[in-house]
Amino acid sequence: MMRPAAPALFRKAVILAGLIIVADQFTKWLIMVEVMQPPRVIPVMPSLNIVMAWNTGVSFSMLSESGPMLLAGLAILVSLGLFIWLMRLPDPLPAYGIGLVIGGAIGNVIDRFRFGAVFDFIDFYVGNWHWPAFNLADSAITIGVLLLLFDGLFQGRDRGKNSPRPEAE
């Protein structure tokens, strides 16, 4: 049986999610309102531009015909499920991973409600090949998922090894 999350760990993960939401919305506002007037491609360094892009779908614009409210609703349901999972996590690595994913997902949900699409502005490229534009929320989701994968593959497998096995009846 899984132990409940320590209140301090739960609180830290929720604060992390909140910080991601605030930072995501602030960076989007800054780029959209202050930097991209007029909209243009701004080279930052080799292989990195600031651009103005709108994503009406999910990753790589998949499901763009689904409508923003359906995608926002799905993201909210997933975030609620992750929140419930977070309440049960006693270990920091997956808790912080979930905090990052929740914060990123809610940051993008806010865009869907405000604009009907997610505002992306980071354009990473190599030569003529451009990765789909992304934002801070997308980065937080990616890092959070990587933390969860790392935990599941390398850390989580050792949990429960010393717990007693139920006796066969």
PDB file of N, CA, C and O in Angstrom, residues 93-136:
ATOM      1  N   LEU A  93      11.009  13.111  -6.307  1.00  0.00           N
ATOM      2  CA  LEU A  93      11.235  13.155  -7.754  1.00  0.00           C
ATOM      3  C   LEU A  93       9.936  13.041  -8.557  1.00  0.00           C
ATOM      4  O   LEU A  93       9.653  13.906  -9.390  1.00  0.00           O
ATOM      5  N   PRO A  94       9.114  12.020  -8.326  1.00  0.00           N
ATOM      6  CA  PRO A  94       7.860  11.982  -9.087  1.00  0.00           C
ATOM      7  C   PRO A  94       6.900  13.110  -8.698  1.00  0.00           C
ATOM      8  O   PRO A  94       6.141  13.595  -9.541  1.00  0.00           O
ATOM      9  N   ALA A  95       6.946  13.554  -7.450  1.00  0.00           N
ATOM     10  CA  ALA A  95       6.064  14.647  -7.026  1.00  0.00           C
ATOM     11  C   ALA A  95       6.409  15.928  -7.784  1.00  0.00           C
ATOM     12  O   ALA A  95       5.524  16.623  -8.284  1.00  0.00           O
ATOM     13  N   TYR A  96       7.699  16.235  -7.912  1.00  0.00           N
ATOM     14  CA  TYR A  96       8.097  17.433  -8.652  1.00  0.00           C
ATOM     15  C   TYR A  96       7.803  17.260 -10.145  1.00  0.00           C
ATOM     16  O   TYR A  96       7.426  18.215 -10.825  1.00  0.00           O
ATOM     17  N   GLY A  97       7.980  16.053 -10.656  1.00  0.00           N
ATOM     18  CA  GLY A  97       7.636  15.787 -12.054  1.00  0.00           C
ATOM     19  C   GLY A  97       6.166  16.058 -12.312  1.00  0.00           C
ATOM     20  O   GLY A  97       5.805  16.711 -13.307  1.00  0.00           O
ATOM     21  N   ILE A  98       5.313  15.595 -11.420  1.00  0.00           N
ATOM     22  CA  ILE A  98       3.874  15.834 -11.571  1.00  0.00           C
ATOM     23  C   ILE A  98       3.554  17.324 -11.423  1.00  0.00           C
ATOM     24  O   ILE A  98       2.730  17.864 -12.155  1.00  0.00           O
ATOM     25  N   GLY A  99       4.220  18.005 -10.499  1.00  0.00           N
ATOM     26  CA  GLY A  99       4.024  19.448 -10.350  1.00  0.00           C
ATOM     27  C   GLY A  99       4.342  20.192 -11.640  1.00  0.00           C
ATOM     28  O   GLY A  99       3.608  21.087 -12.054  1.00  0.00           O
ATOM     29  N   LEU A 100       5.444  19.788 -12.302  1.00  0.00           N
ATOM     30  CA  LEU A 100       5.816  20.412 -13.580  1.00  0.00           C
ATOM     31  C   LEU A 100       4.767  20.140 -14.657  1.00  0.00           C
ATOM     32  O   LEU A 100       4.386  21.043 -15.409  1.00  0.00           O
ATOM     33  N   VAL A 101       4.291  18.906 -14.740  1.00  0.00           N
ATOM     34  CA  VAL A 101       3.300  18.552 -15.765  1.00  0.00           C
ATOM     35  C   VAL A 101       1.990  19.295 -15.522  1.00  0.00           C
ATOM     36  O   VAL A 101       1.403  19.861 -16.453  1.00  0.00           O
ATOM     37  N   ILE A 102       1.533  19.326 -14.279  1.00  0.00           N
ATOM     38  CA  ILE A 102       0.281  20.030 -13.966  1.00  0.00           C
ATOM     39  C   ILE A 102       0.417  21.514 -14.292  1.00  0.00           C
ATOM     40  O   ILE A 102      -0.463  22.107 -14.928  1.00  0.00           O
ATOM     41  N   GLY A 103       1.511  22.132 -13.871  1.00  0.00           N
ATOM     42  CA  GLY A 103       1.711  23.559 -14.145  1.00  0.00           C
ATOM     43  C   GLY A 103       1.729  23.856 -15.635  1.00  0.00           C
ATOM     44  O   GLY A 103       1.095  24.809 -16.098  1.00  0.00           O
ATOM     45  N   GLY A 104       2.445  23.030 -16.396  1.00  0.00           N
ATOM     46  CA  GLY A 104       2.499  23.227 -17.845  1.00  0.00           C
ATOM     47  C   GLY A 104       1.150  23.023 -18.503  1.00  0.00           C
ATOM     48  O   GLY A 104       0.743  23.794 -19.382  1.00  0.00           O
ATOM     49  N   ALA A 105       0.448  21.979 -18.091  1.00  0.00           N
ATOM     50  CA  ALA A 105      -0.860  21.693 -18.684  1.00  0.00           C
ATOM     51  C   ALA A 105      -1.847  22.824 -18.405  1.00  0.00           C
ATOM     52  O   ALA A 105      -2.551  23.283 -19.320  1.00  0.00           O
ATOM     53  N   ILE A 106      -1.881  23.317 -17.180  1.00  0.00           N
ATOM     54  CA  ILE A 106      -2.815  24.397 -16.832  1.00  0.00           C
ATOM     55  C   ILE A 106      -2.406  25.702 -17.531  1.00  0.00           C
ATOM     56  O   ILE A 106      -3.263  26.471 -17.981  1.00  0.00           O
ATOM     57  N   GLY A 107      -1.099  25.941 -17.666  1.00  0.00           N
ATOM     58  CA  GLY A 107      -0.644  27.121 -18.408  1.00  0.00           C
ATOM     59  C   GLY A 107      -1.172  27.119 -19.829  1.00  0.00           C
ATOM     60  O   GLY A 107      -1.640  28.147 -20.341  1.00  0.00           O
ATOM     61  N   ASN A 108      -1.134  25.962 -20.481  1.00  0.00           N
ATOM     62  CA  ASN A 108      -1.652  25.876 -21.855  1.00  0.00           C
ATOM     63  C   ASN A 108      -3.177  25.904 -21.889  1.00  0.00           C
ATOM     64  O   ASN A 108      -3.762  26.419 -22.845  1.00  0.00           O
ATOM     65  N   VAL A 109      -3.833  25.362 -20.860  1.00  0.00           N
ATOM     66  CA  VAL A 109      -5.299  25.429 -20.794  1.00  0.00           C
ATOM     67  C   VAL A 109      -5.757  26.887 -20.720  1.00  0.00           C
ATOM     68  O   VAL A 109      -6.730  27.275 -21.363  1.00  0.00           O
ATOM     69  N   ILE A 110      -5.038  27.696 -19.959  1.00  0.00           N
ATOM     70  CA  ILE A 110      -5.391  29.121 -19.862  1.00  0.00           C
ATOM     71  C   ILE A 110      -5.379  29.756 -21.252  1.00  0.00           C
ATOM     72  O   ILE A 110      -6.292  30.507 -21.610  1.00  0.00           O
ATOM     73  N   ASP A 111      -4.351  29.423 -22.053  1.00  0.00           N
ATOM     74  CA  ASP A 111      -4.296  29.954 -23.422  1.00  0.00           C
ATOM     75  C   ASP A 111      -5.509  29.516 -24.237  1.00  0.00           C
ATOM     76  O   ASP A 111      -6.075  30.307 -24.999  1.00  0.00           O
ATOM     77  N   ARG A 112      -5.886  28.251 -24.107  1.00  0.00           N
ATOM     78  CA  ARG A 112      -7.021  27.744 -24.894  1.00  0.00           C
ATOM     79  C   ARG A 112      -8.303  28.499 -24.535  1.00  0.00           C
ATOM     80  O   ARG A 112      -9.107  28.818 -25.410  1.00  0.00           O
ATOM     81  N   PHE A 113      -8.494  28.779 -23.244  1.00  0.00           N
ATOM     82  CA  PHE A 113      -9.681  29.530 -22.844  1.00  0.00           C
ATOM     83  C   PHE A 113      -9.593  30.987 -23.288  1.00  0.00           C
ATOM     84  O   PHE A 113     -10.591  31.575 -23.705  1.00  0.00           O
ATOM     85  N   ARG A 114      -8.422  31.587 -23.202  1.00  0.00           N
ATOM     86  CA  ARG A 114      -8.268  33.003 -23.568  1.00  0.00           C
ATOM     87  C   ARG A 114      -8.264  33.233 -25.068  1.00  0.00           C
ATOM     88  O   ARG A 114      -8.868  34.202 -25.549  1.00  0.00           O
ATOM     89  N   PHE A 115      -7.535  32.377 -25.812  1.00  0.00           N
ATOM     90  CA  PHE A 115      -7.286  32.656 -27.224  1.00  0.00           C
ATOM     91  C   PHE A 115      -7.843  31.603 -28.184  1.00  0.00           C
ATOM     92  O   PHE A 115      -7.813  31.801 -29.387  1.00  0.00           O
ATOM     93  N   GLY A 116      -8.261  30.455 -27.662  1.00  0.00           N
ATOM     94  CA  GLY A 116      -8.711  29.371 -28.531  1.00  0.00           C
ATOM     95  C   GLY A 116      -7.559  28.561 -29.103  1.00  0.00           C
ATOM     96  O   GLY A 116      -7.767  27.659 -29.910  1.00  0.00           O
ATOM     97  N   ALA A 117      -6.337  28.872 -28.690  1.00  0.00           N
ATOM     98  CA  ALA A 117      -5.131  28.178 -29.147  1.00  0.00           C
ATOM     99  C   ALA A 117      -4.020  28.453 -28.139  1.00  0.00           C
ATOM    100  O   ALA A 117      -4.133  29.363 -27.313  1.00  0.00           O
ATOM    101  N   VAL A 118      -2.959  27.677 -28.220  1.00  0.00           N
ATOM    102  CA  VAL A 118      -1.808  27.856 -27.336  1.00  0.00           C
ATOM    103  C   VAL A 118      -0.771  28.713 -28.053  1.00  0.00           C
ATOM    104  O   VAL A 118      -0.426  28.455 -29.208  1.00  0.00           O
ATOM    105  N   PHE A 119      -0.268  29.728 -27.348  1.00  0.00           N
ATOM    106  CA  PHE A 119       0.755  30.604 -27.905  1.00  0.00           C
ATOM    107  C   PHE A 119       2.131  29.975 -27.691  1.00  0.00           C
ATOM    108  O   PHE A 119       2.528  29.684 -26.568  1.00  0.00           O
ATOM    109  N   ASP A 120       2.838  29.747 -28.794  1.00  0.00           N
ATOM    110  CA  ASP A 120       4.192  29.190 -28.768  1.00  0.00           C
ATOM    111  C   ASP A 120       5.141  30.226 -29.346  1.00  0.00           C
ATOM    112  O   ASP A 120       4.771  30.976 -30.259  1.00  0.00           O
ATOM    113  N   PHE A 121       6.366  30.258 -28.827  1.00  0.00           N
ATOM    114  CA  PHE A 121       7.289  31.284 -29.314  1.00  0.00           C
ATOM    115  C   PHE A 121       8.745  30.847 -29.401  1.00  0.00           C
ATOM    116  O   PHE A 121       9.573  31.585 -29.909  1.00  0.00           O
ATOM    117  N   ILE A 122       9.095  29.676 -28.938  1.00  0.00           N
ATOM    118  CA  ILE A 122      10.483  29.214 -28.996  1.00  0.00           C
ATOM    119  C   ILE A 122      10.639  28.338 -30.235  1.00  0.00           C
ATOM    120  O   ILE A 122       9.961  27.319 -30.379  1.00  0.00           O
ATOM    121  N   ASP A 123      11.507  28.752 -31.126  1.00  0.00           N
ATOM    122  CA  ASP A 123      11.746  28.052 -32.391  1.00  0.00           C
ATOM    123  C   ASP A 123      13.175  27.518 -32.384  1.00  0.00           C
ATOM    124  O   ASP A 123      14.122  28.274 -32.577  1.00  0.00           O
ATOM    125  N   PHE A 124      13.308  26.219 -32.147  1.00  0.00           N
ATOM    126  CA  PHE A 124      14.619  25.570 -32.171  1.00  0.00           C
ATOM    127  C   PHE A 124      14.782  24.896 -33.520  1.00  0.00           C
ATOM    128  O   PHE A 124      13.862  24.254 -34.009  1.00  0.00           O
ATOM    129  N   TYR A 125      15.962  25.045 -34.124  1.00  0.00           N
ATOM    130  CA  TYR A 125      16.167  24.467 -35.449  1.00  0.00           C
ATOM    131  C   TYR A 125      17.619  24.051 -35.647  1.00  0.00           C
ATOM    132  O   TYR A 125      18.525  24.516 -34.954  1.00  0.00           O
ATOM    133  N   VAL A 126      17.813  23.144 -36.588  1.00  0.00           N
ATOM    134  CA  VAL A 126      19.132  22.718 -37.036  1.00  0.00           C
ATOM    135  C   VAL A 126      19.099  22.760 -38.556  1.00  0.00           C
ATOM    136  O   VAL A 126      18.293  22.052 -39.175  1.00  0.00           O
ATOM    137  N   GLY A 127      19.941  23.593 -39.131  1.00  0.00           N
ATOM    138  CA  GLY A 127      19.909  23.763 -40.588  1.00  0.00           C
ATOM    139  C   GLY A 127      18.553  24.311 -40.997  1.00  0.00           C
ATOM    140  O   GLY A 127      18.094  25.323 -40.480  1.00  0.00           O
ATOM    141  N   ASN A 128      17.887  23.613 -41.908  1.00  0.00           N
ATOM    142  CA  ASN A 128      16.545  24.009 -42.343  1.00  0.00           C
ATOM    143  C   ASN A 128      15.445  23.249 -41.616  1.00  0.00           C
ATOM    144  O   ASN A 128      14.269  23.435 -41.914  1.00  0.00           O
ATOM    145  N   TRP A 129      15.803  22.362 -40.686  1.00  0.00           N
ATOM    146  CA  TRP A 129      14.814  21.568 -39.960  1.00  0.00           C
ATOM    147  C   TRP A 129      14.438  22.290 -38.670  1.00  0.00           C
ATOM    148  O   TRP A 129      15.294  22.547 -37.825  1.00  0.00           O
ATOM    149  N   HIS A 130      13.166  22.637 -38.550  1.00  0.00           N
ATOM    150  CA  HIS A 130      12.666  23.347 -37.367  1.00  0.00           C
ATOM    151  C   HIS A 130      11.820  22.408 -36.524  1.00  0.00           C
ATOM    152  O   HIS A 130      10.894  21.772 -37.022  1.00  0.00           O
ATOM    153  N   TRP A 131      12.146  22.327 -35.241  1.00  0.00           N
ATOM    154  CA  TRP A 131      11.297  21.633 -34.283  1.00  0.00           C
ATOM    155  C   TRP A 131      10.019  22.452 -34.169  1.00  0.00           C
ATOM    156  O   TRP A 131      10.069  23.683 -34.288  1.00  0.00           O
ATOM    157  N   PRO A 132       8.854  21.831 -33.946  1.00  0.00           N
ATOM    158  CA  PRO A 132       7.645  22.655 -33.764  1.00  0.00           C
ATOM    159  C   PRO A 132       7.845  23.667 -32.629  1.00  0.00           C
ATOM    160  O   PRO A 132       8.428  23.343 -31.594  1.00  0.00           O
ATOM    161  N   ALA A 133       7.371  24.872 -32.834  1.00  0.00           N
ATOM    162  CA  ALA A 133       7.529  25.927 -31.828  1.00  0.00           C
ATOM    163  C   ALA A 133       6.893  25.475 -30.511  1.00  0.00           C
ATOM    164  O   ALA A 133       5.920  24.714 -30.495  1.00  0.00           O
ATOM    165  N   PHE A 134       7.469  25.939 -29.408  1.00  0.00           N
ATOM    166  CA  PHE A 134       6.978  25.540 -28.088  1.00  0.00           C
ATOM    167  C   PHE A 134       7.098  26.714 -27.132  1.00  0.00           C
ATOM    168  O   PHE A 134       7.497  27.810 -27.516  1.00  0.00           O
ATOM    169  N   ASN A 135       6.718  26.492 -25.880  1.00  0.00           N
ATOM    170  CA  ASN A 135       6.731  27.552 -24.869  1.00  0.00           C
ATOM    171  C   ASN A 135       7.222  26.990 -23.540  1.00  0.00           C
ATOM    172  O   ASN A 135       7.596  25.822 -23.457  1.00  0.00           O
ATOM    173  N   LEU A 136       7.202  27.813 -22.498  1.00  0.00           N
ATOM    174  CA  LEU A 136       7.683  27.379 -21.187  1.00  0.00           C
ATOM    175  C   LEU A 136       6.819  26.247 -20.626  1.00  0.00           C
ATOM    176  O   LEU A 136       7.344  25.315 -20.013  1.00  0.00           O
TER     177      LEU A 136
END
